[in-house]
Amino acid sequence: MIVTHSSGNHGQAVAWAAQHCQLPCTVVVPEGTPAVKCEAIKGYGARLVMCHPTPTGRKEMADQIAKETGGKIIHPYDDYDVIAGQGTIGLELIQQVADLDVVLVPISGGGMTSGIAVAVKSIRPECKVIAVEPNGKDLWRSLQSRERMWPNPPQFLNTIAEE
C-alpha cells in the first residue's frame, strides 16, 4: 500500500506509478482540491481521501492511513528519492535546450525546485535556477533568515493554480 498527500500533481504521479506497479494507493488531498485533479487521481485507480484544507491536516491524515494500513508514505517534497525524480525535469530541459541559461520553477513544498536545481547546476553550473514564489510564500525572507518565516501551523496560499 502506497500513501501520499498532495494538492493534486504529486498525487496524480504517485497514483500513476502505483497503478503501473499494480500497488494499491491512497492519495490524501485537501477539501477544495479542483475536481479535475481529483478525477485524474481516481482515474489512475487510487483511493482518494479528503482532509482538512491545511498542510498539517493533509500530513496527519496520510500518517494515520499509513499507520492503519501498514502503508508506505511517499512524501511530496521531503523525500530524497522524490527530489531526485523531480530532477529529471531539469535533465530534460538541458537535453532540449543546449545553451540553457535560466530556469524558472514555481515553488510550493520545494521538492521540484530542489531536484531541478541540483540536476541543472550539476551539469550547467552557469545556468540560473530561480524559484518563483507566490505572494505570501515568504521563501526569500526564510532563506535570508535561515528559518521558516511562515505561520505555524503552515497554511495553503490561495493562488491562481487553485482556481
Coordinates of C-alpha atoms in Angstrom, one line a residue:
M1 CA 0.0 0.0 0.0
I2 CA 1.3 3.4 -1.1
V3 CA 0.1 6.5 0.7
T4 CA 0.8 10.1 -0.2
H5 CA -0.6 13.6 0.3
S6 CA -0.8 16.2 -2.3
S7 CA -2.7 19.1 -3.7
G8 CA -3.0 17.2 -6.9
N9 CA 0.0 16.9 -9.2
H10 CA 2.2 14.8 -6.9
G11 CA -0.8 12.7 -6.1
Q12 CA -1.5 12.1 -9.8
A13 CA 2.1 11.0 -10.4
V14 CA 2.1 8.6 -7.4
A15 CA -1.3 7.2 -8.4
W16 CA 0.0 6.6 -11.9
A17 CA 3.2 4.9 -10.6
A18 CA 1.2 2.7 -8.2
Q19 CA -1.1 1.6 -10.9
H20 CA 1.8 0.8 -13.2
C21 CA 3.4 -1.3 -10.4
Q22 CA 0.0 -2.8 -9.5
L23 CA 0.1 -1.5 -6.0
P24 CA -2.8 -0.2 -4.0
C25 CA -2.6 3.6 -3.4
T26 CA -4.3 6.2 -1.3
V27 CA -3.9 9.9 -2.0
V28 CA -5.0 12.4 0.6
V29 CA -6.0 15.8 -0.8
P30 CA -7.3 18.9 1.0
E31 CA -11.0 19.7 0.7
G32 CA -11.5 22.1 -2.1
T33 CA -8.9 20.5 -4.4
P34 CA -10.0 21.1 -8.0
A35 CA -12.3 18.4 -9.4
V36 CA -10.1 17.8 -12.4
K37 CA -7.1 16.9 -10.2
C38 CA -9.3 14.6 -8.0
E39 CA -10.7 12.9 -11.1
A40 CA -7.3 12.3 -12.5
I41 CA -6.1 10.7 -9.3
K42 CA -9.1 8.4 -9.2
G43 CA -8.7 7.7 -12.9
Y44 CA -5.3 6.1 -12.1
G45 CA -7.1 3.8 -9.7
A46 CA -6.1 5.4 -6.4
R47 CA -8.4 5.8 -3.4
L48 CA -9.0 9.5 -2.8
V49 CA -9.4 10.8 0.8
M50 CA -10.3 14.4 1.5
C51 CA -8.9 16.1 4.6
H52 CA -8.9 19.4 6.4
P53 CA -7.5 22.0 3.9
T54 CA -4.2 22.7 5.6
P55 CA -0.7 21.2 5.1
T56 CA -0.8 19.8 8.6
G57 CA -4.2 18.3 8.1
R58 CA -3.0 16.6 4.9
K59 CA 0.1 15.2 6.5
E60 CA -1.7 14.0 9.6
M61 CA -4.4 12.2 7.6
A62 CA -1.8 10.5 5.4
D63 CA 0.2 9.4 8.5
Q64 CA -3.0 8.0 10.1
I65 CA -3.9 6.0 7.0
A66 CA -0.3 4.6 6.7
K67 CA -0.4 3.6 10.3
E68 CA -3.8 1.9 9.9
T69 CA -2.9 0.1 6.7
G70 CA 0.9 -0.5 7.1
G71 CA 1.3 1.6 4.0
K72 CA 4.5 3.3 2.9
I73 CA 4.3 7.1 2.7
I74 CA 5.7 8.8 -0.4
H75 CA 6.2 12.4 0.8
P76 CA 5.6 15.0 -1.9
Y77 CA 8.8 17.0 -1.1
D78 CA 10.7 15.9 2.0
D79 CA 12.0 12.7 0.3
Y80 CA 15.3 12.5 -1.5
D81 CA 14.0 9.9 -4.0
V82 CA 11.1 12.2 -4.9
I83 CA 13.5 15.2 -5.2
A84 CA 15.8 13.1 -7.5
G85 CA 12.9 12.1 -9.6
Q86 CA 11.9 15.8 -9.9
G87 CA 15.4 16.4 -11.1
T88 CA 14.7 14.6 -14.3
I89 CA 12.7 17.7 -15.4
G90 CA 16.0 19.6 -15.3
L91 CA 17.7 16.9 -17.3
E92 CA 15.0 17.1 -19.9
L93 CA 15.3 20.9 -20.1
I94 CA 19.1 20.6 -20.7
Q95 CA 18.6 17.9 -23.4
Q96 CA 16.1 20.1 -25.2
V97 CA 17.9 23.5 -24.8
A98 CA 21.7 23.0 -25.2
D99 CA 22.5 26.6 -24.1
L100 CA 20.0 26.8 -21.3
D101 CA 20.9 29.8 -19.2
V102 CA 17.9 30.2 -16.8
V103 CA 15.1 28.1 -15.5
L104 CA 12.1 29.5 -13.7
V105 CA 10.5 27.0 -11.3
P106 CA 7.2 27.5 -9.4
I107 CA 7.7 26.7 -5.7
S108 CA 5.4 25.0 -3.3
G109 CA 6.9 22.4 -1.0
G110 CA 10.3 22.8 -2.6
G111 CA 10.9 19.2 -3.9
M112 CA 10.6 20.0 -7.6
T113 CA 12.7 23.2 -7.2
S114 CA 15.4 21.3 -5.3
G115 CA 15.5 18.5 -7.8
I116 CA 15.7 20.7 -10.9
A117 CA 18.3 23.0 -9.2
V118 CA 20.6 20.0 -8.3
A119 CA 20.3 18.4 -11.7
V120 CA 20.7 21.6 -13.8
K121 CA 23.5 23.1 -11.6
S122 CA 25.5 19.8 -11.7
I123 CA 25.6 19.9 -15.5
R124 CA 25.4 23.6 -16.3
P125 CA 26.7 25.5 -13.2
E126 CA 26.4 28.8 -15.0
C127 CA 22.7 28.3 -15.5
K128 CA 20.5 30.2 -13.1
V129 CA 17.6 28.4 -11.4
I130 CA 15.1 30.8 -10.0
A131 CA 12.3 29.8 -7.6
V132 CA 9.1 31.7 -8.5
E133 CA 7.1 32.1 -5.3
P134 CA 3.5 33.1 -4.9
N135 CA 2.7 36.2 -2.9
G136 CA 2.8 35.3 0.8
K137 CA 5.2 32.3 0.5
D138 CA 8.0 34.2 2.2
L139 CA 10.6 31.9 0.7
W140 CA 13.1 34.8 0.2
R141 CA 12.8 36.0 3.8
S142 CA 13.1 32.4 5.0
L143 CA 16.3 31.9 3.0
Q144 CA 17.8 35.1 4.2
S145 CA 17.0 34.4 7.9
R146 CA 17.8 30.7 7.6
E147 CA 14.5 29.8 9.3
R148 CA 10.9 29.3 8.2
M149 CA 9.1 32.7 8.3
W150 CA 5.6 31.5 7.5
P151 CA 2.9 31.0 10.2
N152 CA 2.8 27.8 12.3
P153 CA 0.9 25.7 11.5
P154 CA 1.5 26.3 7.8
Q155 CA -1.4 27.3 5.6
F156 CA -2.1 26.9 1.9
L157 CA -1.9 30.0 -0.2
N158 CA -4.7 30.9 -2.5
T159 CA -3.1 31.2 -5.9
I160 CA -4.3 31.1 -9.5
A161 CA -3.3 27.4 -9.6
E162 CA -6.0 26.5 -7.1
E163 CA -8.8 28.2 -9.1

